[in-house]
Amino acid sequence: MELQTTEHSTKLHMCHPCRRTIPYRIYAVVHMCGIIALMYHHAHSLFTEHTALLTSLLLISDVVLASMWASTTSLRLNPVHRTEYPEKYVAKPEEHFPKLDVFICTADPYKEPPMMVANTVLSVMAYGYPSDKISVYVSDDGGSSLTLFALMEAAKFSEHWLPFCKKNNVQDRSPEVYFSLKSSSWTEEAENLKKMYEDVKDRVEHVVNIGKVDQDQFREVFDLWDHKFTPQDHPSIIKPNPPLRDESDDEEEMERNAFRNEEDVLQNNETEITPNLIYVSREKIRATPHHFKAGALNTLLRVSSVMTNSPIILTLDCDMYSNNPTTPLHALCYLSDPKINSGLGFVQFPQRIADKPIKAHTVLALAHNVAGCNYEHNTNWGSKIGFRYGSLVEDYYTGFMLHCEGWRSMFCRPQRAAFYGSTPKRLTDVVWQQMRWSIGLLEMGFSRYSPFTYGLKSLGLFTGLGYCYYVVWPFCSIPLTVYGVLPQLALIYGIRVFPKPSDQWFWLYIFLSLGAYAQDLSDFLLEGGTCRKWWNDQRMWLIRGLSSFFFGMIEYTLKTLNLSTPGFNVTSKANGDDEQNKRYEQEIFDFAPSSSIFLPMTAVAVLNLFAFVSGLYGLFAWGEGLSLELMLASFVVVNSLPIYEAMVLRKDDGKLQKGICFLAGILTLVLILGGYFFLK
């Protein structure tokens, strides 16, 4: 007993089975039987009724929905909760803390404001971790002097911010977040620090507003940004902050200060060491493929291996500020466990890782070399080394391949969220981002490393199906289109598509629909969500399926036929105007600026409203025969209420444009006329 108690007291993490596992498995068996019965019903209808085309479309739609259910269920069969004990790791001697490199990617100073990047940088520099073991690398694929200027300002401010956070045990270590929380208990030091931060913010935003840095003031730093410099064509830029010592300095002193100046003294009367902060913009040549974000991350892997060579790497988006100063310790609870660390590839957090005594000039020369755009030629970078190329969803692809190669991973969800990130404020940005992801997922689904084939073979049935879940996403546009159009056209013309309430198959549809939604809602609530957020999530499935996924499939088809080349558009994370922010906080959908990507969604909403009214009018004439069709139209109408409001009732800038509404009306009329010939 004493031995067990001692072992438990030294454990850095625990795994707890989820109590709803057995109910999940029982329901999965019952639901699967229902799906098999539904497939039998479709097959029987194909041979006995004279609506082969209509039945075939419904069958294809239900096969897609069944695939989505199966892949989702595979993730629910063995849920667990994990707990880490970072306080036990803190008690270890400092030599047990490995060096940590943090990678942060940005690409556009106007869509990803430099002050947002600076706040993310400062939040990780202030980790409750030995500062001399942290190095923060910022990859700027836009090659912007504005971003570098913001990092220089952040580096100077960190000399005051880091000691303040550690001395006062500040939990919100993003300055923007901390200073936005008004507190009556603030000290004079905090007030002075806030003024200092506001000055930094004003200087950075002034530079962003005018679009350039005063090069006369920082001539040696920004001399590369000349008239020939463009974001698509420029040499590699690597700028440590603070800058490395001059080569004219004493050679031994240079070697000692190459990457860690042990005598850095902060302006707070305490001797402190600030983390390394390195700005990296890889070489760009228009004729050379740069592989988007995966290429940027691989460049950081090579540059960091030359400069700091840390065994643990943490990758972040530029808007993912750290919300928990002990996040690295949570990861180390797994990475330092000798029972699992030999096969542990990465630790994943949800959004709410050998020194070289080289002279400074040698380090930078090597770093510039590995940041060159030709360095990867005839190498395994992007195929077997680093982040994988070939898909716009490089994070999904890389994680998938690591698992297929035998590496394990851990999902770490501390009680205090590790990271918070900003989301696009406009629906347009969301759907374009999701469209890009859907293209990347389709690239994965039809590649030689498809989760449907390679994944199931390498990972086994359940893990393979779990990866298939995301690849199936774009295909959900098929059932959403079919079930959003065909039954409604049938309702308008009084034609039966689904069984009558007196038919036993009617209740199978009811069970499968209500059961799937009830389980999804219970998952949402048990994980801390609310009914309103769940309902908004259902509405987002309708919007994404008829916009992002719909056009994503079209774009992927055109790409496959060499008729189009999808690019990588950076999603805007900048704060909008006050009215836009107000709509976002009130959870009001913002459709501005409206584009053709909203046309199918709007047309389906109009068609369902027309079918709903028509169905109510004909309810007494047709009796019970079209009950399911009317219920489906009612469900879509309720989901589409924000669309109707944006079309007719709203007067703000977030409404749907009249042109889109007009085209949606024309398309609805075409569908109704086409439905006459298709169904009659």
XYZ file of C-alpha atoms in Angstrom:
680
model
C 0.000 0.000 0.000
C 2.829 2.399 0.857
C 4.542 1.597 -2.464
C 1.324 2.399 -4.400
C 0.914 5.677 -2.512
C 4.493 6.704 -3.323
C 4.051 5.819 -6.989
C 0.855 7.839 -7.185
C 2.500 10.847 -5.553
C 5.230 10.906 -8.211
C 2.931 10.411 -11.204
C 2.822 13.463 -13.453
C -0.435 12.559 -15.208
C -3.478 10.326 -14.852
C -6.026 8.877 -17.268
C -9.670 8.510 -16.242
C -12.209 6.498 -18.298
C -15.330 8.440 -19.221
C -18.485 7.233 -17.482
C -20.629 7.552 -20.602
C -18.592 4.980 -22.547
C -21.028 2.062 -22.056
C -24.168 4.074 -23.007
C -22.300 5.331 -26.092
C -21.464 1.801 -27.197
C -24.992 0.499 -26.622
C -26.500 3.354 -28.589
C -23.915 2.888 -31.373
C -25.066 -0.719 -31.888
C -28.743 0.297 -31.960
C -28.121 3.217 -34.329
C -26.032 1.032 -36.636
C -28.925 -1.448 -36.882
C -31.192 1.469 -37.816
C -28.784 2.566 -40.576
C -28.634 -0.975 -41.972
C -32.443 -1.084 -42.006
C -32.558 2.269 -43.828
C -30.134 1.025 -46.491
C -32.320 -2.038 -46.956
C -35.353 0.239 -47.367
C -33.574 2.279 -50.071
C -32.416 -0.863 -51.893
C -35.919 -2.315 -51.772
C -37.397 0.934 -53.123
C -34.964 0.957 -56.030
C -36.384 -2.333 -57.305
C -40.056 -1.885 -56.428
C -40.858 1.773 -57.127
C -40.664 3.903 -60.261
C -38.572 6.677 -58.713
C -35.140 5.187 -59.256
C -33.324 8.522 -59.752
C -34.920 10.139 -56.720
C -34.270 7.076 -54.544
C -30.670 6.891 -55.774
C -30.019 10.502 -54.744
C -31.486 9.850 -51.310
C -29.410 6.673 -51.008
C -26.176 8.503 -51.888
C -27.021 11.208 -49.357
C -27.715 8.678 -46.616
C -24.486 6.813 -47.383
C -22.570 10.076 -46.827
C -24.476 10.743 -43.604
C -23.850 7.158 -42.441
C -20.121 7.595 -43.147
C -20.085 10.786 -41.088
C -21.891 9.027 -38.253
C -19.518 6.030 -38.352
C -16.405 8.221 -38.303
C -17.823 10.315 -35.443
C -18.829 7.221 -33.487
C -15.321 5.790 -33.729
C -14.158 8.787 -31.662
C -16.834 8.149 -29.025
C -16.249 4.464 -28.320
C -13.443 4.956 -25.793
C -13.447 8.533 -24.459
C -11.075 9.376 -21.608
C -10.228 12.399 -19.485
C -6.602 13.162 -18.671
C -5.212 15.117 -15.749
C -1.716 16.562 -15.432
C 0.128 17.627 -12.278
C 2.478 20.433 -13.350
C 3.087 21.436 -9.732
C 5.063 18.201 -9.303
C 7.270 19.066 -12.274
C 7.983 22.551 -10.900
C 9.617 20.926 -7.884
C 12.276 19.341 -10.108
C 15.773 20.873 -10.412
C 16.198 23.322 -13.288
C 18.373 20.909 -15.264
C 15.248 18.774 -15.753
C 13.664 21.557 -17.801
C 14.541 21.009 -21.487
C 14.994 23.906 -23.861
C 11.834 25.036 -25.633
C 11.489 26.579 -29.095
C 8.195 28.305 -29.871
C 7.146 28.740 -33.527
C 4.648 31.473 -34.402
C 3.510 32.017 -38.003
C 2.128 35.173 -39.578
C 1.803 36.281 -43.181
C -0.056 39.591 -43.569
C 0.283 42.628 -41.258
C -3.171 43.912 -42.207
C -5.121 40.676 -41.792
C -2.982 39.623 -38.807
C -2.187 42.911 -37.025
C 1.388 43.176 -35.696
C 0.150 44.095 -32.199
C -1.806 40.833 -32.100
C 1.384 38.970 -33.045
C 3.326 40.914 -30.400
C 0.798 39.961 -27.708
C 1.057 36.290 -28.623
C 4.850 36.572 -28.478
C 4.834 38.290 -25.087
C 2.381 35.752 -23.647
C 4.740 32.855 -24.403
C 7.913 34.723 -23.477
C 6.354 35.183 -20.026
C 5.779 31.468 -19.436
C 6.388 30.160 -15.928
C 9.483 28.420 -17.266
C 13.221 29.174 -17.124
C 13.567 32.165 -19.442
C 17.042 31.180 -20.574
C 15.566 27.984 -22.037
C 12.859 29.640 -24.174
C 13.407 30.800 -27.751
C 10.549 32.331 -29.738
C 10.750 32.239 -33.540
C 8.300 34.314 -35.570
C 7.937 33.326 -39.221
C 6.724 36.248 -41.313
C 5.757 34.942 -44.738
C 4.676 38.436 -45.704
C 8.201 39.747 -45.152
C 6.794 42.856 -43.488
C 8.939 45.494 -41.827
C 5.828 46.405 -39.811
C 5.835 43.015 -38.101
C 9.564 43.239 -37.356
C 9.080 46.704 -35.864
C 6.323 45.357 -33.597
C 8.620 42.548 -32.425
C 11.408 45.003 -31.652
C 8.981 47.008 -29.544
C 7.742 43.799 -27.873
C 11.311 42.781 -27.046
C 11.936 46.076 -25.265
C 8.629 45.927 -23.415
C 9.317 42.325 -22.342
C 12.156 43.560 -20.136
C 9.503 45.079 -17.873
C 6.535 42.802 -18.571
C 8.177 39.441 -17.805
C 9.460 40.305 -14.314
C 6.120 41.913 -13.485
C 4.193 38.779 -14.481
C 6.435 36.422 -12.518
C 6.646 38.632 -9.434
C 2.856 39.090 -9.246
C 1.910 35.618 -10.526
C -0.147 37.127 -13.351
C -2.251 34.493 -15.115
C -3.288 36.552 -18.166
C 0.154 37.110 -19.680
C -1.035 38.696 -22.889
C -0.718 42.431 -22.124
C -3.783 43.281 -24.210
C -5.921 40.862 -22.200
C -4.452 41.813 -18.825
C -4.809 45.554 -19.278
C -8.349 45.199 -20.640
C -9.423 43.697 -17.298
C -9.987 46.691 -15.057
C -8.987 45.978 -11.483
C -9.226 48.130 -8.360
C -6.274 46.266 -6.890
C -3.775 47.468 -9.485
C -0.557 48.826 -8.074
C 1.278 51.911 -9.231
C 3.695 49.592 -11.028
C 0.791 48.073 -12.995
C -0.530 51.523 -13.937
C 2.911 52.617 -15.132
C 3.278 49.409 -17.096
C -0.106 49.978 -18.734
C 0.992 53.444 -19.867
C 4.182 51.941 -21.244
C 2.158 49.306 -23.132
C -0.187 51.937 -24.557
C 2.850 53.864 -25.829
C 4.153 50.707 -27.511
C 0.734 50.075 -29.033
C 0.473 53.636 -30.335
C 3.910 53.474 -31.969
C 3.189 50.145 -33.668
C -0.273 51.153 -34.863
C 1.090 54.449 -36.157
C 3.648 52.572 -38.249
C 0.927 50.214 -39.539
C -1.340 53.128 -40.445
C 1.307 54.921 -42.488
C 2.471 51.587 -43.951
C 6.214 51.932 -43.396
C 8.967 52.201 -40.792
C 11.198 55.241 -40.548
C 14.338 53.666 -42.008
C 16.472 56.670 -41.112
C 15.860 55.854 -37.465
C 16.550 52.116 -37.910
C 18.793 52.119 -40.956
C 20.865 49.041 -40.094
C 17.825 46.957 -39.214
C 15.552 47.740 -42.160
C 18.095 48.271 -44.919
C 16.857 45.173 -46.808
C 13.432 46.736 -47.375
C 14.362 48.686 -50.491
C 12.375 49.404 -53.671
C 13.133 45.904 -55.037
C 11.727 44.137 -51.980
C 8.308 42.429 -52.395
C 6.518 39.843 -50.220
C 6.848 37.336 -53.088
C 10.479 38.024 -53.976
C 13.100 38.836 -51.342
C 16.191 37.376 -49.632
C 16.026 35.584 -46.299
C 15.840 37.850 -43.259
C 16.793 36.702 -39.758
C 16.782 39.301 -37.006
C 17.381 38.291 -33.367
C 15.978 40.673 -30.757
C 18.034 42.089 -29.228
C 20.499 41.976 -32.158
C 23.584 39.798 -31.929
C 26.832 41.532 -31.065
C 28.957 43.030 -33.810
C 31.678 40.902 -35.358
C 34.219 43.556 -34.366
C 33.672 42.632 -30.714
C 36.006 40.371 -28.882
C 35.709 36.843 -30.345
C 35.292 35.145 -26.996
C 32.583 37.590 -25.963
C 30.772 36.994 -29.254
C 30.862 33.268 -28.690
C 29.538 33.684 -25.181
C 26.727 35.993 -26.368
C 25.927 34.287 -29.669
C 22.504 33.267 -28.516
C 22.216 33.848 -24.847
C 23.632 36.906 -23.170
C 23.926 35.740 -19.575
C 24.463 39.343 -18.424
C 21.199 40.759 -19.784
C 19.967 43.057 -17.035
C 16.381 44.265 -16.987
C 15.444 47.743 -15.945
C 13.769 46.594 -12.730
C 16.828 46.234 -10.522
C 16.729 42.463 -10.958
C 19.114 40.386 -12.981
C 16.937 38.452 -15.417
C 17.459 36.675 -18.679
C 14.897 37.361 -21.392
C 13.976 34.618 -23.864
C 15.394 34.710 -27.358
C 13.109 36.388 -29.879
C 14.040 35.762 -33.516
C 12.283 37.210 -36.570
C 12.523 34.950 -39.637
C 11.323 35.658 -43.157
C 12.466 32.928 -45.513
C 13.793 33.633 -48.965
C 11.100 33.961 -51.619
C 11.458 33.665 -55.402
C 8.331 33.797 -57.556
C 9.321 30.793 -59.656
C 9.996 28.544 -56.651
C 7.126 26.811 -54.800
C 7.060 27.820 -51.151
C 4.416 25.328 -49.874
C 2.509 27.883 -47.830
C 2.476 27.444 -44.042
C 4.080 23.981 -44.097
C 7.080 25.452 -45.903
C 7.330 28.263 -43.362
C 7.281 25.815 -40.446
C 9.941 23.621 -42.063
C 12.131 26.693 -42.468
C 11.731 27.404 -38.755
C 12.674 23.805 -37.976
C 15.955 24.215 -39.851
C 16.741 27.707 -38.575
C 16.039 26.736 -34.965
C 18.149 23.587 -35.279
C 21.100 25.796 -36.240
C 20.506 28.476 -33.643
C 19.104 26.819 -30.505
C 18.373 23.170 -31.359
C 15.768 22.639 -28.641
C 14.291 19.130 -28.195
C 10.770 20.492 -27.549
C 8.887 22.601 -30.102
C 5.598 24.424 -29.588
C 3.805 25.640 -32.730
C 1.177 28.391 -32.566
C -0.852 30.602 -34.845
C -0.176 34.278 -34.411
C -3.588 34.843 -32.827
C -3.243 32.032 -30.242
C -2.087 33.873 -27.171
C -1.168 31.803 -24.136
C -3.817 31.832 -21.433
C -2.024 29.490 -19.030
C 1.578 30.240 -17.920
C 2.108 26.587 -16.964
C 1.267 25.206 -20.430
C 4.819 23.892 -21.130
C 4.746 22.050 -17.810
C 1.473 20.336 -18.740
C 3.113 19.065 -21.925
C 6.244 17.959 -20.069
C 4.112 15.824 -17.754
C 3.722 13.539 -20.777
C 6.938 14.193 -22.684
C 9.114 13.375 -19.642
C 7.275 10.156 -18.747
C 9.769 7.333 -19.490
C 6.908 4.872 -19.975
C 5.510 6.685 -23.014
C 7.991 9.321 -24.213
C 9.926 7.001 -26.553
C 6.899 6.725 -28.828
C 5.228 10.058 -28.097
C 5.261 12.287 -31.157
C 3.341 15.332 -29.958
C 1.042 16.752 -27.306
C -1.980 18.622 -28.602
C -3.798 21.442 -26.828
C -7.247 22.620 -27.850
C -7.555 26.279 -28.768
C -9.826 28.070 -25.990
C 6.812 21.719 -27.540
C 22.055 20.249 -27.415
C 23.408 23.396 -27.639
C 25.888 24.435 -30.363
C 28.656 26.786 -29.255
C 28.864 28.592 -32.597
C 30.069 32.111 -33.230
C 27.363 34.638 -33.951
C 28.356 35.307 -37.562
C 28.593 31.556 -38.218
C 25.184 30.939 -36.710
C 23.524 33.585 -38.863
C 25.290 32.424 -41.996
C 24.029 28.885 -41.446
C 20.550 30.143 -40.569
C 20.330 32.186 -43.774
C 21.468 29.167 -45.749
C 18.766 26.853 -44.390
C 16.139 29.605 -44.867
C 16.920 29.791 -48.590
C 14.195 28.712 -51.008
C 16.522 26.258 -52.804
C 17.698 24.450 -49.674
C 14.979 21.791 -49.891
C 15.728 20.771 -53.481
C 16.455 17.027 -53.774
C 15.850 16.452 -50.063
C 13.158 14.689 -48.025
C 11.839 17.915 -46.509
C 8.064 17.944 -46.817
C 7.824 14.241 -47.662
C 9.576 12.377 -44.845
C 11.053 15.220 -42.774
C 9.207 18.054 -41.085
C 5.722 19.253 -41.957
C 4.262 17.485 -44.973
C 3.557 19.118 -48.334
C 0.757 18.280 -50.730
C -2.289 19.551 -48.870
C -3.628 22.894 -47.678
C -4.310 21.281 -44.267
C -0.662 20.727 -43.317
C -1.426 20.249 -39.610
C -3.941 17.462 -40.284
C -1.646 15.827 -42.866
C 1.448 15.944 -40.645
C -0.351 14.602 -37.567
C -1.920 11.851 -39.645
C 1.438 10.742 -41.088
C 3.116 10.791 -37.669
C 0.408 8.492 -36.335
C 0.722 6.218 -39.387
C 4.467 5.992 -38.749
C 3.802 4.673 -35.255
C 4.051 7.812 -33.125
C 1.535 8.421 -30.347
C 0.002 11.688 -29.219
C -1.717 13.067 -26.133
C -4.647 15.450 -25.969
C -3.956 17.882 -23.130
C -6.827 19.987 -21.821
C -5.874 21.804 -18.600
C -8.613 23.183 -16.370
C -7.412 26.669 -17.251
C -7.399 26.801 -21.057
C -3.885 26.724 -22.495
C -4.621 29.047 -25.428
C -7.229 31.451 -26.627
C -7.394 32.492 -30.241
C -9.348 35.038 -32.218
C -11.909 33.926 -34.772
C -12.949 35.776 -37.916
C -15.629 38.336 -37.145
C -17.242 38.179 -40.578
C -19.037 35.128 -41.932
C -17.353 35.709 -45.299
C -13.936 35.102 -43.763
C -15.204 31.967 -42.022
C -16.651 30.345 -45.137
C -13.576 31.135 -47.254
C -11.349 29.653 -44.555
C -13.543 26.533 -44.399
C -13.518 26.303 -48.188
C -9.713 26.272 -48.158
C -9.762 23.529 -45.533
C -12.280 21.485 -47.526
C -10.012 21.597 -50.581
C -7.097 20.416 -48.444
C -9.182 17.609 -46.945
C -10.269 16.469 -50.406
C -6.613 16.472 -51.461
C -5.970 14.120 -48.555
C -9.000 11.944 -49.282
C -7.939 11.246 -52.876
C -4.185 11.020 -52.308
C -2.063 7.889 -51.965
C -2.156 8.515 -48.207
C -5.937 8.661 -48.000
C -7.335 7.873 -44.528
C -9.867 5.596 -46.257
C -7.114 3.271 -47.485
C -3.674 4.057 -46.076
C -5.119 5.247 -42.769
C -7.322 2.207 -42.132
C -4.431 -0.065 -43.072
C -1.835 1.708 -40.910
C -3.913 2.807 -37.925
C -6.612 0.190 -37.629
C -10.361 0.532 -37.946
C -11.326 3.011 -35.243
C -8.373 5.433 -35.414
C -8.525 5.311 -39.210
C -12.240 6.130 -39.139
C -11.499 8.989 -36.755
C -9.257 10.582 -39.385
C -11.881 9.874 -42.060
C -14.310 12.091 -40.145
C -12.618 15.277 -41.327
C -12.126 14.048 -44.888
C -15.880 13.374 -45.110
C -16.659 16.999 -44.153
C -16.760 18.388 -47.724
C -19.040 15.550 -48.840
C -21.749 16.669 -46.432
C -22.656 19.261 -49.066
C -24.256 16.371 -51.003
C -26.905 15.367 -48.411
C -27.451 19.011 -47.422
C -28.158 19.899 -51.047
C -30.333 16.839 -51.707
C -32.312 17.072 -48.464
C -32.513 20.840 -48.792
C -34.022 20.770 -52.291
C -35.680 17.501 -53.402
C -38.168 16.892 -50.544
C -39.136 20.561 -50.691
C -39.856 20.394 -54.422
C -41.866 17.238 -53.778
C -43.798 19.073 -51.055
C -44.637 21.893 -53.456
C -46.010 19.452 -56.051
C -47.678 17.105 -53.550
C -45.427 14.132 -54.298
C -44.441 11.702 -51.545
C -40.717 11.129 -50.985
C -40.721 9.747 -47.428
C -42.974 7.132 -45.768
C -46.356 8.058 -44.243
C -46.769 8.138 -40.430
C -48.766 4.919 -40.698
C -45.763 3.227 -42.318
C -43.235 1.550 -40.003
C -40.349 3.127 -41.963
C -41.592 6.568 -40.902
C -40.523 5.890 -37.324
C -37.074 4.736 -38.471
C -36.444 8.200 -39.949
C -37.683 9.813 -36.726
C -35.446 7.607 -34.557
C -32.291 8.130 -36.616
C -32.772 11.906 -36.824
C -33.719 12.555 -33.223
C -31.152 10.076 -31.901
C -28.258 11.676 -33.795
C -29.221 15.192 -32.721
C -29.849 14.156 -29.100
C -26.414 12.544 -28.842
C -24.740 15.543 -30.437
C -26.514 17.906 -28.039
C -25.603 15.792 -25.004
C -21.928 15.809 -26.040
C -22.060 19.573 -26.430
C -23.636 20.138 -23.026
C -21.443 17.639 -21.175
C -18.318 19.391 -22.474
C -19.446 22.771 -21.161
C -21.437 24.152 -24.099
C -24.889 25.703 -24.057
C -28.065 24.959 -25.999
C -27.796 28.297 -27.821
C -24.231 27.650 -28.926
C -25.198 24.149 -30.040
C -28.071 25.555 -32.093
C -25.767 28.124 -33.694
C -23.380 25.275 -34.474
C -26.198 23.439 -36.285
C -26.907 26.559 -38.286
C -23.231 26.810 -39.166
C -23.344 23.263 -40.571
C -26.094 24.385 -42.945
C -24.169 27.517 -43.916
C -20.823 25.750 -44.371
C -22.322 22.802 -46.223
C -24.040 25.027 -48.785
C -21.154 27.465 -49.176
C -17.671 26.336 -48.084
C -18.053 22.618 -48.747
C -20.200 23.097 -51.857
C -17.729 25.404 -53.581
C -14.768 23.526 -52.105
C -15.817 20.396 -53.987
C -16.244 22.414 -57.183
C -12.842 24.075 -56.743
C -11.158 20.730 -56.046
C -12.758 19.207 -59.159
C -11.517 22.111 -61.283
C -8.047 21.738 -59.747
C -8.018 18.023 -60.534
C -8.914 18.844 -64.153
C -6.117 21.471 -64.218
C -8.686 24.211 -64.728
C -7.912 26.058 -61.503
C -5.128 26.465 -58.945
C -6.418 27.181 -55.426
C -4.228 29.573 -53.490
C -3.711 30.278 -49.808
C -5.585 33.351 -48.635
C -4.770 34.482 -45.127
C -7.901 34.651 -42.984
C -8.399 38.101 -41.523
C -8.104 38.177 -37.735
C -8.134 41.943 -37.451
C -10.774 43.586 -35.296
C -13.488 45.235 -37.349
C -15.345 48.431 -36.590
C -17.383 48.884 -33.426
C -20.649 47.852 -35.092
C -19.090 44.671 -36.453
C -17.639 43.791 -33.053
C -21.021 44.450 -31.452
C -22.742 42.051 -33.852
C -20.095 39.446 -33.106
C -20.542 39.754 -29.336
C -24.321 39.460 -29.736
C -23.852 36.296 -31.870
C -25.488 37.935 -34.892
C -24.340 36.535 -38.238
C -22.405 39.090 -40.284
C -22.874 38.448 -44.025
C -20.905 41.506 -45.179
C -19.432 41.764 -47.679
C -21.900 39.430 -49.405
C -20.507 37.345 -52.232
C -21.658 34.616 -54.605
C -20.529 32.012 -52.066
C -23.763 32.751 -50.153
C -25.995 32.199 -53.189
C -26.759 28.435 -52.807
C -27.414 28.836 -49.076
C -29.799 31.757 -49.659
C -31.621 29.986 -52.478
C -32.167 26.879 -50.336
C -33.489 29.055 -47.503
C -35.985 30.758 -49.858
C -37.041 27.447 -51.396
C -37.702 25.900 -47.974
C -39.781 28.878 -46.872
C -41.865 28.610 -50.024
C -42.216 24.842 -49.537
C -43.189 25.306 -45.879
C -45.976 27.740 -46.742
C -47.100 25.516 -49.609
C -47.045 22.461 -47.339
C -49.155 24.135 -44.681
C -51.674 25.191 -47.326
C -51.897 21.686 -48.730
C -51.801 19.866 -45.381
C -55.553 19.260 -45.303
C -55.642 18.255 -48.973
C -52.815 15.717 -48.726
C -53.462 14.500 -45.194
C -50.676 12.627 -43.492
C -48.890 11.694 -46.675
C -46.293 14.486 -46.641
C -45.642 14.787 -42.905
C -41.884 14.116 -43.045
C -41.450 16.475 -45.989
C -43.198 19.250 -44.072
C -41.208 18.526 -40.893
C -37.951 18.719 -42.857
C -38.923 22.030 -44.479
C -39.905 23.383 -41.051
C -36.535 22.360 -39.613
C -34.629 24.110 -42.407
C -36.781 27.234 -42.062
C -36.030 27.473 -38.338
C -32.308 27.004 -39.043
C -32.496 29.699 -41.716
C -34.048 32.427 -39.563
C -30.772 34.460 -39.499
C -30.737 34.323 -43.309
C -34.308 35.652 -43.591
C -33.458 38.420 -41.127
C -30.375 39.347 -43.166
C -32.463 39.410 -46.350
C -35.458 41.447 -45.181
C -35.406 42.787 -41.625
C -31.874 43.977 -40.943
C -30.697 47.458 -41.880
C -27.092 47.227 -40.647
C -24.005 46.610 -42.774
C -24.056 42.877 -41.962
C -27.187 42.171 -44.019
C -27.240 40.208 -47.268
C -26.869 42.413 -50.320
C -29.904 42.921 -52.537
C -28.065 41.452 -55.523
C -27.569 38.117 -53.746
C -31.200 38.085 -52.602
C -32.407 38.795 -56.153
C -30.239 36.059 -57.661
C -31.395 33.650 -54.944
C -35.006 34.365 -55.917
C -34.236 33.684 -59.592
C -32.421 30.451 -58.708
C -35.355 29.349 -56.523
C -37.747 29.916 -59.408
C -35.494 27.880 -61.706
C -35.406 25.044 -59.164
C -39.205 25.031 -58.829
C -39.689 24.944 -62.599
C -37.010 22.286 -62.964
C -38.618 20.267 -60.204
C -41.828 20.059 -62.216
C -40.082 18.227 -65.050
C -37.916 16.159 -62.684
C -40.724 14.983 -60.405
C -43.711 14.944 -62.744
